[in-house]
mmCIF file of C-alpha atoms and ligand atoms in Angstrom:
data_model
loop_
_atom_site.group_PDB
_atom_site.id
_atom_site.type_symbol
_atom_site.label_atom_id
_atom_site.label_comp_id
_atom_site.label_asym_id
_atom_site.label_seq_id
_atom_site.Cartn_x
_atom_site.Cartn_y
_atom_site.Cartn_z
ATOM 1 C CA MET P 1 0.000 0.000 0.000
ATOM 2 C CA ARG P 2 1.236 3.548 -0.715
ATOM 3 C CA VAL P 3 0.972 5.489 2.574
ATOM 4 C CA LEU P 4 1.504 9.112 3.612
ATOM 5 C CA LEU P 5 2.737 9.348 7.214
ATOM 6 C CA THR P 6 2.731 12.811 8.814
ATOM 7 C CA GLY P 7 5.347 13.864 11.388
ATOM 8 C CA GLY P 8 7.936 11.194 10.561
ATOM 9 C CA SER P 9 10.522 12.757 12.904
ATOM 10 C CA GLY P 10 8.417 11.991 15.987
ATOM 11 C CA PHE P 11 8.791 9.282 18.634
ATOM 12 C CA ILE P 12 5.634 7.340 17.719
ATOM 13 C CA ALA P 13 5.842 7.993 13.962
ATOM 14 C CA ALA P 14 9.372 6.545 13.806
ATOM 15 C CA HIS P 15 7.992 3.211 15.031
ATOM 16 C CA ILE P 16 5.035 3.398 12.652
ATOM 17 C CA LEU P 17 7.453 4.034 9.794
ATOM 18 C CA ASP P 18 9.511 0.950 10.695
ATOM 19 C CA GLU P 19 6.378 -1.178 10.995
ATOM 20 C CA LEU P 20 5.091 0.051 7.617
ATOM 21 C CA LEU P 21 8.438 -0.780 5.989
ATOM 22 C CA ALA P 22 8.510 -4.211 7.649
ATOM 23 C CA LYS P 23 5.068 -4.968 6.190
ATOM 24 C CA GLY P 24 6.253 -3.995 2.696
ATOM 25 C CA HIS P 25 4.323 -0.723 2.337
ATOM 26 C CA SER P 26 5.788 2.211 0.448
ATOM 27 C CA ILE P 27 5.881 5.468 2.386
ATOM 28 C CA VAL P 28 6.196 9.178 1.986
ATOM 29 C CA THR P 29 6.618 10.953 5.310
ATOM 30 C CA THR P 30 6.231 14.630 6.087
ATOM 31 C CA VAL P 31 8.993 16.365 8.065
ATOM 32 C CA ARG P 32 9.605 20.022 8.901
ATOM 33 C CA SER P 33 13.069 20.328 7.351
ATOM 34 C CA GLN P 34 15.506 18.667 4.936
ATOM 35 C CA GLU P 35 17.794 17.950 7.894
ATOM 36 C CA LYS P 36 15.078 15.837 9.532
ATOM 37 C CA ALA P 37 14.516 13.979 6.260
ATOM 38 C CA ASP P 38 18.265 13.295 6.022
ATOM 39 C CA ARG P 39 18.364 11.853 9.547
ATOM 40 C CA ILE P 40 15.547 9.420 8.790
ATOM 41 C CA LYS P 41 17.231 8.459 5.523
ATOM 42 C CA GLU P 42 20.507 7.791 7.370
ATOM 43 C CA ALA P 43 18.648 5.440 9.701
ATOM 44 C CA HIS P 44 17.407 3.441 6.658
ATOM 45 C CA PRO P 45 20.451 3.343 4.370
ATOM 46 C CA ASN P 46 19.279 0.352 2.330
ATOM 47 C CA THR P 47 15.721 1.469 1.744
ATOM 48 C CA PRO P 48 15.197 2.772 -1.809
ATOM 49 C CA LYS P 49 13.508 6.116 -2.540
ATOM 50 C CA GLU P 50 10.518 4.273 -4.058
ATOM 51 C CA GLN P 51 9.863 2.756 -0.635
ATOM 52 C CA LEU P 52 10.717 5.710 1.600
ATOM 53 C CA ASP P 53 10.489 9.299 0.457
ATOM 54 C CA PHE P 54 9.994 12.685 2.097
ATOM 55 C CA VAL P 55 7.981 15.842 1.701
ATOM 56 C CA ILE P 56 8.574 18.986 3.712
ATOM 57 C CA VAL P 57 5.606 20.477 5.562
ATOM 58 C CA GLU P 58 7.036 23.138 7.831
ATOM 59 C CA ASP P 59 3.940 24.021 9.781
ATOM 60 C CA ILE P 60 0.742 22.009 9.813
ATOM 61 C CA ALA P 61 -1.107 24.989 11.326
ATOM 62 C CA VAL P 62 -0.960 26.833 8.012
ATOM 63 C CA GLU P 63 -4.167 26.469 5.967
ATOM 64 C CA GLY P 64 -3.501 24.292 2.910
ATOM 65 C CA ALA P 65 -0.189 22.981 4.354
ATOM 66 C CA PHE P 66 -0.894 19.464 3.042
ATOM 67 C CA ASN P 67 -2.266 20.431 -0.388
ATOM 68 C CA LYS P 68 0.862 19.244 -2.210
ATOM 69 C CA ALA P 69 1.932 16.562 0.278
ATOM 70 C CA VAL P 70 -1.157 14.416 -0.375
ATOM 71 C CA VAL P 71 -0.303 14.165 -4.084
ATOM 72 C CA SER P 72 2.134 11.421 -5.086
ATOM 73 C CA ASP P 73 3.065 9.170 -7.971
ATOM 74 C CA PRO P 74 2.019 6.382 -7.503
ATOM 75 C CA PRO P 75 -0.942 7.887 -5.674
ATOM 76 C CA PHE P 76 -1.625 7.306 -1.975
ATOM 77 C CA GLU P 77 -4.154 4.755 -0.783
ATOM 78 C CA ALA P 78 -3.934 5.603 2.906
ATOM 79 C CA ILE P 79 -2.721 8.233 5.356
ATOM 80 C CA ILE P 80 -1.564 8.029 8.967
ATOM 81 C CA HIS P 81 -1.708 11.439 10.654
ATOM 82 C CA THR P 82 0.447 11.605 13.794
ATOM 83 C CA ALA P 83 1.896 15.146 13.609
ATOM 84 C CA SER P 84 0.686 17.337 16.451
ATOM 85 C CA PRO P 85 2.560 19.223 19.172
ATOM 86 C CA PHE P 86 3.005 17.240 22.386
ATOM 87 C CA HIS P 87 5.064 19.341 24.771
ATOM 88 C CA TYR P 88 4.343 21.873 27.481
ATOM 89 C CA ASN P 89 6.981 24.402 26.522
ATOM 90 C CA VAL P 90 4.525 26.933 25.110
ATOM 91 C CA THR P 91 3.972 30.680 25.297
ATOM 92 C CA ASP P 92 0.619 30.836 23.519
ATOM 93 C CA ILE P 93 -1.669 27.833 24.085
ATOM 94 C CA GLN P 94 -3.930 28.671 21.132
ATOM 95 C CA LYS P 95 -1.114 29.248 18.657
ATOM 96 C CA ASP P 96 1.376 26.655 19.877
ATOM 97 C CA LEU P 97 -0.934 23.734 20.744
ATOM 98 C CA ILE P 98 -4.559 24.113 19.658
ATOM 99 C CA ASP P 99 -4.089 25.554 16.156
ATOM 100 C CA PRO P 100 -1.556 22.950 14.906
ATOM 101 C CA ALA P 101 -3.660 20.109 16.320
ATOM 102 C CA VAL P 102 -7.034 21.278 14.978
ATOM 103 C CA ILE P 103 -5.959 22.988 11.733
ATOM 104 C CA GLY P 104 -3.436 20.181 11.107
ATOM 105 C CA THR P 105 -6.150 17.522 11.384
ATOM 106 C CA THR P 106 -8.866 19.313 9.429
ATOM 107 C CA GLY P 107 -6.175 20.432 6.980
ATOM 108 C CA ILE P 108 -5.115 16.945 6.014
ATOM 109 C CA LEU P 109 -8.739 15.861 5.617
ATOM 110 C CA LYS P 110 -9.571 18.877 3.428
ATOM 111 C CA SER P 111 -6.452 18.468 1.268
ATOM 112 C CA THR P 112 -7.165 14.756 0.816
ATOM 113 C CA LYS P 113 -10.769 15.359 -0.184
ATOM 114 C CA ALA P 114 -9.719 18.032 -2.675
ATOM 115 C CA ASN P 115 -6.525 16.542 -4.142
ATOM 116 C CA ALA P 116 -6.177 12.818 -3.365
ATOM 117 C CA PRO P 117 -9.250 10.885 -4.534
ATOM 118 C CA THR P 118 -7.454 7.520 -4.343
ATOM 119 C CA VAL P 119 -7.081 7.692 -0.534
ATOM 120 C CA LYS P 120 -9.584 5.346 1.109
ATOM 121 C CA ARG P 121 -8.376 5.227 4.740
ATOM 122 C CA ILE P 122 -7.041 7.801 7.178
ATOM 123 C CA VAL P 123 -5.835 6.760 10.647
ATOM 124 C CA ILE P 124 -5.439 9.633 13.106
ATOM 125 C CA THR P 125 -3.412 9.516 16.336
ATOM 126 C CA SER P 126 -5.742 10.996 18.923
ATOM 127 C CA SER P 127 -5.216 10.485 22.658
ATOM 128 C CA PHE P 128 -6.652 9.460 26.018
ATOM 129 C CA ALA P 129 -6.524 13.244 26.500
ATOM 130 C CA ALA P 130 -9.652 13.346 24.303
ATOM 131 C CA ILE P 131 -11.384 10.708 26.478
ATOM 132 C CA VAL P 132 -10.450 11.528 30.092
ATOM 133 C CA ASN P 133 -12.571 13.844 32.224
ATOM 134 C CA PRO P 134 -9.919 15.510 34.407
ATOM 135 C CA LYS P 135 -12.598 17.083 36.629
ATOM 136 C CA LYS P 136 -13.606 13.597 37.811
ATOM 137 C CA GLY P 137 -10.104 12.904 39.137
ATOM 138 C CA LEU P 138 -9.456 9.242 39.925
ATOM 139 C CA TRP P 139 -13.152 8.395 39.401
ATOM 140 C CA PRO P 140 -13.264 4.976 41.135
ATOM 141 C CA GLY P 141 -16.021 2.808 39.668
ATOM 142 C CA HIS P 142 -15.925 4.404 36.205
ATOM 143 C CA THR P 143 -14.742 2.434 33.175
ATOM 144 C CA TYR P 144 -13.296 4.679 30.466
ATOM 145 C CA SER P 145 -14.121 3.614 26.913
ATOM 146 C CA GLU P 146 -14.653 5.066 23.443
ATOM 147 C CA VAL P 147 -17.989 6.640 24.502
ATOM 148 C CA ASP P 148 -16.223 9.090 26.826
ATOM 149 C CA TRP P 149 -15.207 12.567 25.689
ATOM 150 C CA ASN P 150 -13.164 15.110 27.598
ATOM 151 C CA PRO P 151 -15.626 17.979 28.322
ATOM 152 C CA VAL P 152 -12.809 20.569 28.291
ATOM 153 C CA THR P 153 -13.830 24.226 27.842
ATOM 154 C CA LEU P 154 -11.873 27.108 26.333
ATOM 155 C CA GLU P 155 -11.403 28.493 29.837
ATOM 156 C CA ASP P 156 -9.906 25.155 31.028
ATOM 157 C CA ALA P 157 -7.719 25.013 27.925
ATOM 158 C CA LYS P 158 -6.179 28.402 28.577
ATOM 159 C CA ALA P 159 -5.459 27.619 32.264
ATOM 160 C CA ASN P 160 -2.202 25.695 31.761
ATOM 161 C CA PRO P 161 -0.288 23.860 29.000
ATOM 162 C CA GLN P 162 -1.414 20.392 30.164
ATOM 163 C CA ASP P 163 -5.084 21.298 29.801
ATOM 164 C CA GLY P 164 -4.218 23.173 26.617
ATOM 165 C CA TYR P 165 -2.711 19.984 25.191
ATOM 166 C CA ARG P 166 -5.727 17.918 26.259
ATOM 167 C CA ALA P 167 -8.021 20.450 24.596
ATOM 168 C CA SER P 168 -5.924 20.393 21.427
ATOM 169 C CA LYS P 169 -6.354 16.627 21.099
ATOM 170 C CA THR P 170 -10.061 16.660 22.023
ATOM 171 C CA TRP P 171 -10.998 19.385 19.553
ATOM 172 C CA ALA P 172 -8.799 17.974 16.787
ATOM 173 C CA GLU P 173 -10.495 14.588 17.065
ATOM 174 C CA LYS P 174 -13.993 16.122 17.287
ATOM 175 C CA ALA P 175 -13.239 18.219 14.215
ATOM 176 C CA ALA P 176 -12.205 15.073 12.320
ATOM 177 C CA TRP P 177 -15.455 13.229 13.082
ATOM 178 C CA GLU P 178 -17.501 16.358 12.238
ATOM 179 C CA PHE P 179 -15.638 16.719 8.935
ATOM 180 C CA VAL P 180 -16.483 13.158 7.912
ATOM 181 C CA GLU P 181 -20.129 13.562 8.908
ATOM 182 C CA LYS P 182 -20.605 16.861 7.089
ATOM 183 C CA GLU P 183 -18.354 16.449 4.069
ATOM 184 C CA LYS P 184 -18.987 12.745 3.366
ATOM 185 C CA PRO P 185 -15.550 12.277 1.770
ATOM 186 C CA ASN P 186 -14.403 9.344 -0.330
ATOM 187 C CA PHE P 187 -12.332 8.024 2.621
ATOM 188 C CA SER P 188 -13.148 6.702 6.083
ATOM 189 C CA ILE P 189 -11.287 7.503 9.292
ATOM 190 C CA THR P 190 -10.180 5.632 12.418
ATOM 191 C CA THR P 191 -8.941 7.458 15.511
ATOM 192 C CA ILE P 192 -6.575 5.755 17.945
ATOM 193 C CA ASN P 193 -6.516 7.034 21.535
ATOM 194 C CA PRO P 194 -3.464 6.041 23.595
ATOM 195 C CA PRO P 195 -2.593 7.320 27.085
ATOM 196 C CA PHE P 196 1.079 7.626 28.253
ATOM 197 C CA VAL P 197 3.231 5.993 25.557
ATOM 198 C CA PHE P 198 6.555 4.481 26.608
ATOM 199 C CA GLY P 199 9.120 2.498 24.672
ATOM 200 C CA PRO P 200 12.481 2.538 22.964
ATOM 201 C CA ILE P 201 13.703 5.561 21.061
ATOM 202 C CA VAL P 202 14.242 4.886 17.370
ATOM 203 C CA HIS P 203 14.014 8.487 16.148
ATOM 204 C CA TYR P 204 16.940 10.898 15.985
ATOM 205 C CA LEU P 205 17.440 13.122 19.047
ATOM 206 C CA ASN P 206 19.550 16.285 19.076
ATOM 207 C CA SER P 207 19.926 15.886 22.829
ATOM 208 C CA LEU P 208 18.309 14.048 25.693
ATOM 209 C CA SER P 209 16.494 17.248 26.612
ATOM 210 C CA ALA P 210 14.762 16.871 23.237
ATOM 211 C CA LEU P 211 13.285 13.556 24.373
ATOM 212 C CA ASN P 212 9.564 13.197 23.644
ATOM 213 C CA THR P 213 7.251 14.221 26.486
ATOM 214 C CA SER P 214 5.984 10.817 27.661
ATOM 215 C CA ASN P 215 9.468 9.215 27.882
ATOM 216 C CA LEU P 216 10.713 12.235 29.889
ATOM 217 C CA ARG P 217 9.043 10.666 32.885
ATOM 218 C CA ILE P 218 11.135 7.514 32.554
ATOM 219 C CA ARG P 219 14.271 9.596 32.020
ATOM 220 C CA ASP P 220 13.558 11.614 35.190
ATOM 221 C CA LEU P 221 12.855 8.440 37.099
ATOM 222 C CA ILE P 222 16.155 6.753 36.239
ATOM 223 C CA ASP P 223 17.948 10.076 36.606
ATOM 224 C CA GLY P 224 16.953 10.049 40.289
ATOM 225 C CA LYS P 225 14.686 13.127 40.042
ATOM 226 C CA PHE P 226 11.932 11.334 41.948
ATOM 227 C CA LYS P 227 14.145 10.267 44.875
ATOM 228 C CA GLU P 228 12.318 12.597 47.231
ATOM 229 C CA LYS P 229 8.875 12.410 45.663
ATOM 230 C CA CYS P 230 7.392 10.956 42.500
ATOM 231 C CA PRO P 231 4.890 13.581 41.315
ATOM 232 C CA PRO P 232 1.570 12.098 40.242
ATOM 233 C CA THR P 233 0.609 12.796 36.650
ATOM 234 C CA GLY P 234 -3.128 12.264 36.706
ATOM 235 C CA THR P 235 -2.757 9.594 34.007
ATOM 236 C CA PHE P 236 -2.549 6.127 35.444
ATOM 237 C CA ILE P 237 -2.700 4.118 32.249
ATOM 238 C CA TRP P 238 -0.094 3.520 29.579
ATOM 239 C CA THR P 239 0.810 1.684 26.376
ATOM 240 C CA ASP P 240 3.975 0.584 24.545
ATOM 241 C CA VAL P 241 4.973 2.457 21.391
ATOM 242 C CA ARG P 242 5.624 -0.751 19.422
ATOM 243 C CA ASP P 243 2.110 -2.056 20.117
ATOM 244 C CA LEU P 244 0.739 1.366 19.192
ATOM 245 C CA ALA P 245 2.633 1.317 15.890
ATOM 246 C CA THR P 246 1.202 -2.127 15.110
ATOM 247 C CA GLY P 247 -2.263 -0.801 15.952
ATOM 248 C CA HIS P 248 -1.944 2.092 13.500
ATOM 249 C CA VAL P 249 -0.708 -0.146 10.691
ATOM 250 C CA ASN P 250 -3.331 -2.852 11.340
ATOM 251 C CA ALA P 251 -6.046 -0.172 11.283
ATOM 252 C CA LEU P 252 -5.160 0.603 7.653
ATOM 253 C CA ASP P 253 -6.590 -2.630 6.305
ATOM 254 C CA THR P 254 -8.948 -3.914 9.003
ATOM 255 C CA PRO P 255 -12.542 -3.366 7.823
ATOM 256 C CA GLU P 256 -13.898 -3.374 11.414
ATOM 257 C CA ALA P 257 -11.700 -0.361 12.209
ATOM 258 C CA VAL P 258 -13.529 1.806 9.690
ATOM 259 C CA GLY P 259 -15.361 4.699 11.351
ATOM 260 C CA ARG P 260 -14.186 3.658 14.837
ATOM 261 C CA ARG P 261 -12.567 5.367 17.762
ATOM 262 C CA ILE P 262 -10.161 2.909 19.394
ATOM 263 C CA PHE P 263 -9.060 3.393 23.011
ATOM 264 C CA PHE P 264 -5.559 1.960 23.064
ATOM 265 C CA THR P 265 -4.185 1.094 26.508
ATOM 266 C CA ALA P 266 -2.221 -1.839 27.890
ATOM 267 C CA GLY P 267 -3.403 -1.149 31.428
ATOM 268 C CA ILE P 268 -2.653 0.478 34.739
ATOM 269 C CA LEU P 269 0.678 2.163 35.303
ATOM 270 C CA THR P 270 2.374 1.427 38.587
ATOM 271 C CA LEU P 271 5.849 2.829 38.167
ATOM 272 C CA PRO P 272 7.364 2.083 41.554
ATOM 273 C CA LYS P 273 6.878 -1.654 41.139
ATOM 274 C CA SER P 274 8.630 -1.751 37.833
ATOM 275 C CA VAL P 275 11.752 0.325 38.350
ATOM 276 C CA ASN P 276 15.028 -0.021 40.132
ATOM 277 C CA SER P 277 14.314 0.657 43.807
ATOM 278 C CA ARG P 278 17.508 2.700 44.116
ATOM 279 C CA THR P 279 15.823 5.510 42.243
ATOM 280 C CA MET P 280 12.872 5.752 44.635
ATOM 281 C CA THR P 281 12.422 6.348 48.334
ATOM 282 C CA PRO P 282 11.169 3.203 50.062
ATOM 283 C CA ASN P 283 7.385 2.946 50.309
ATOM 284 C CA ASP P 284 6.868 5.845 47.930
ATOM 285 C CA GLU P 285 3.287 5.463 46.846
ATOM 286 C CA ALA P 286 3.035 8.468 44.557
ATOM 287 C CA GLY P 287 2.888 7.390 40.938
ATOM 288 C CA GLY P 288 1.576 4.006 42.036
ATOM 289 C CA TYR P 289 -1.968 2.716 42.267
ATOM 290 C CA PRO P 290 -3.946 5.220 44.345
ATOM 291 C CA SER P 291 -5.081 3.662 47.619
ATOM 292 C CA GLY P 292 -8.614 5.115 47.284
ATOM 293 C CA GLY P 293 -9.276 3.347 43.974
ATOM 294 C CA LEU P 294 -9.076 4.407 40.358
ATOM 295 C CA TYR P 295 -11.029 4.422 37.115
ATOM 296 C CA SER P 296 -10.870 1.280 35.013
ATOM 297 C CA PHE P 297 -10.557 0.948 31.228
ATOM 298 C CA ASP P 298 -12.077 -1.014 28.350
ATOM 299 C CA ASN P 299 -9.443 -1.891 25.739
ATOM 300 C CA ASN P 300 -11.468 -4.575 23.941
ATOM 301 C CA ARG P 301 -11.575 -2.789 20.603
ATOM 302 C CA ALA P 302 -7.771 -2.558 20.481
ATOM 303 C CA LYS P 303 -7.488 -6.268 21.273
ATOM 304 C CA GLU P 304 -10.360 -7.577 19.171
ATOM 305 C CA ILE P 305 -10.426 -5.227 16.183
ATOM 306 C CA LEU P 306 -6.720 -4.433 15.893
ATOM 307 C CA GLY P 307 -5.532 -7.826 17.180
ATOM 308 C CA ILE P 308 -3.176 -6.357 19.786
ATOM 309 C CA LYS P 309 -1.541 -8.501 22.466
ATOM 310 C CA PHE P 310 -0.224 -5.801 24.755
ATOM 311 C CA ARG P 311 3.358 -5.906 26.031
ATOM 312 C CA THR P 312 3.877 -5.932 29.779
ATOM 313 C CA LEU P 313 4.920 -2.814 31.671
ATOM 314 C CA GLU P 314 8.095 -4.549 32.820
ATOM 315 C CA GLU P 315 9.168 -5.268 29.239
ATOM 316 C CA SER P 316 8.298 -1.782 28.063
ATOM 317 C CA ILE P 317 10.096 0.047 30.864
ATOM 318 C CA ALA P 318 13.174 -2.213 30.638
ATOM 319 C CA ASP P 319 13.448 -1.598 26.871
ATOM 320 C CA THR P 320 12.875 2.148 27.323
ATOM 321 C CA VAL P 321 15.652 2.379 29.919
ATOM 322 C CA LYS P 322 18.005 0.322 27.741
ATOM 323 C CA SER P 323 17.366 2.607 24.800
ATOM 324 C CA LEU P 324 17.792 5.796 26.861
ATOM 325 C CA LYS P 325 21.127 4.499 28.103
ATOM 326 C CA ALA P 326 22.161 3.723 24.526
ATOM 327 C CA VAL P 327 21.516 7.356 23.520
ATOM 328 C CA GLY P 328 23.628 8.625 26.380
ATOM 329 C CA LEU P 329 21.661 8.857 29.601
HETATM 330 P P1 NDP C 401 6.770 13.894 19.233
HETATM 331 O O1 NDP C 401 6.935 15.252 19.821
HETATM 332 O O2 NDP C 401 7.933 12.993 19.209
HETATM 333 O O3 NDP C 401 6.179 14.020 17.757
HETATM 334 C C1 NDP C 401 5.355 15.066 17.346
HETATM 335 C C2 NDP C 401 5.482 15.203 15.843
HETATM 336 O O4 NDP C 401 4.617 16.261 15.379
HETATM 337 C C3 NDP C 401 6.904 15.600 15.418
HETATM 338 O O5 NDP C 401 7.214 14.970 14.199
HETATM 339 C C4 NDP C 401 6.788 17.113 15.223
HETATM 340 O O6 NDP C 401 7.754 17.638 14.347
HETATM 341 C C5 NDP C 401 5.387 17.200 14.625
HETATM 342 N N1 NDP C 401 4.823 18.541 14.791
HETATM 343 C C6 NDP C 401 4.438 19.145 15.937
HETATM 344 N N2 NDP C 401 3.975 20.387 15.680
HETATM 345 C C7 NDP C 401 4.077 20.572 14.336
HETATM 346 C C8 NDP C 401 3.775 21.655 13.452
HETATM 347 N N3 NDP C 401 3.239 22.814 13.903
HETATM 348 N N4 NDP C 401 4.031 21.490 12.124
HETATM 349 C C9 NDP C 401 4.571 20.334 11.652
HETATM 350 N N5 NDP C 401 4.861 19.271 12.440
HETATM 351 C C10 NDP C 401 4.627 19.395 13.760
HETATM 352 O O7 NDP C 401 5.557 13.256 20.038
HETATM 353 P P2 NDP C 401 4.879 11.806 19.979
HETATM 354 O O8 NDP C 401 5.508 10.951 18.969
HETATM 355 O O9 NDP C 401 4.762 11.359 21.367
HETATM 356 O O10 NDP C 401 3.409 12.222 19.484
HETATM 357 C C11 NDP C 401 2.875 11.846 18.227
HETATM 358 C C12 NDP C 401 1.369 11.905 18.284
HETATM 359 O O11 NDP C 401 0.896 11.029 19.297
HETATM 360 C C13 NDP C 401 0.790 13.292 18.624
HETATM 361 O O12 NDP C 401 -0.380 13.451 17.860
HETATM 362 C C14 NDP C 401 0.464 13.167 20.101
HETATM 363 O O13 NDP C 401 -0.557 14.046 20.492
HETATM 364 C C15 NDP C 401 -0.002 11.707 20.161
HETATM 365 N N6 NDP C 401 0.031 11.103 21.481
HETATM 366 C C16 NDP C 401 1.232 10.907 22.142
HETATM 367 C C17 NDP C 401 1.237 10.287 23.386
HETATM 368 C C18 NDP C 401 2.508 10.015 24.134
HETATM 369 O O14 NDP C 401 2.431 9.645 25.322
HETATM 370 N N7 NDP C 401 3.671 10.148 23.537
HETATM 371 C C19 NDP C 401 -0.024 9.886 24.031
HETATM 372 C C20 NDP C 401 -1.210 10.132 23.251
HETATM 373 C C21 NDP C 401 -1.167 10.705 22.015
HETATM 374 P P3 NDP C 401 9.162 18.176 14.929
HETATM 375 O O15 NDP C 401 9.800 17.018 15.617
HETATM 376 O O16 NDP C 401 9.904 18.620 13.734
HETATM 377 O O17 NDP C 401 8.798 19.296 15.866
#
């Protein structure tokens, strides 16, 4: 299959790219600069241009940014849209987080409808951020599933970068479903909603401070930053990046995934149990399973529709740590 992958320089996209190549698909990936394209090329020295090519899209928040990128020879049959800002280092929540997420998502759908009639499937990386209701806190007794939507308001979104990020993902995903309903395009969409994503680094990093946001927590943990206290994150569920990559690629040709939202979690995150005890104070409960109970999750669609057998937390954390050490931690 000929696939356009957006945001190829990212942590998750790098795994999706490898999985697409392993399954024999041919890929064009968008990156923000020639330098980023060159780095990905260097990581795949034996892959010919016909199988892995690049197109530069500097800023997905610009209207029409994907107009040219969706056109290829041979033409695309599918798109995986991962590009979206996931960091909290922002000065303007609207401009730095919400606009690229929402305009980026509606932008690729509009450009595809207008310029790429051969595309039949678009898989979009959404997030648990678009499912969780932060106002409910730990919500013991509730089971999160695809029917849940984050009820975030503009006021919440502007309060801090974390809520701004959650809003960006919620509104981007809503905009995608509304687009399909109103515009009735020639393609169908699937959204995939993972929580905290951990796993080995296969993308190029300029420095460890440029590590993607979710793996920063593992870096801080092994760096000893949580010796005194492990700050809770509010997200107590997780998934491994390699399983997530498989999920995206399987969604491309699984008929049952058409028109579905797929909540993609391996389960509950209990960091203290799974890391070297030297990095934590004894009996540190923060970051572990809250004693008063916690929401549950329904990951049946990911297992049954996408055929995922989730990796264990132990395997994921061990491989993440190994890979962080290999890049110089
Ligand atoms: P990364 O930061 O590693 O990847 C983000 C990608 O988006 C990068 O390729 C980045 O390009 C690109 N990007 C961001 N803003 C723009 C922009 N304005 N114009 C063009 N490209 C842009 O993060 P992840 O791999 O973790 O995230 C990938 C996707 O997964 C995102 O949609 C994120 O919301 C989602 N997600 C991630 C989770 C996690 O725990 N990691 C959990 C749930 C969802 P560049 O590197 O050049 O800046």
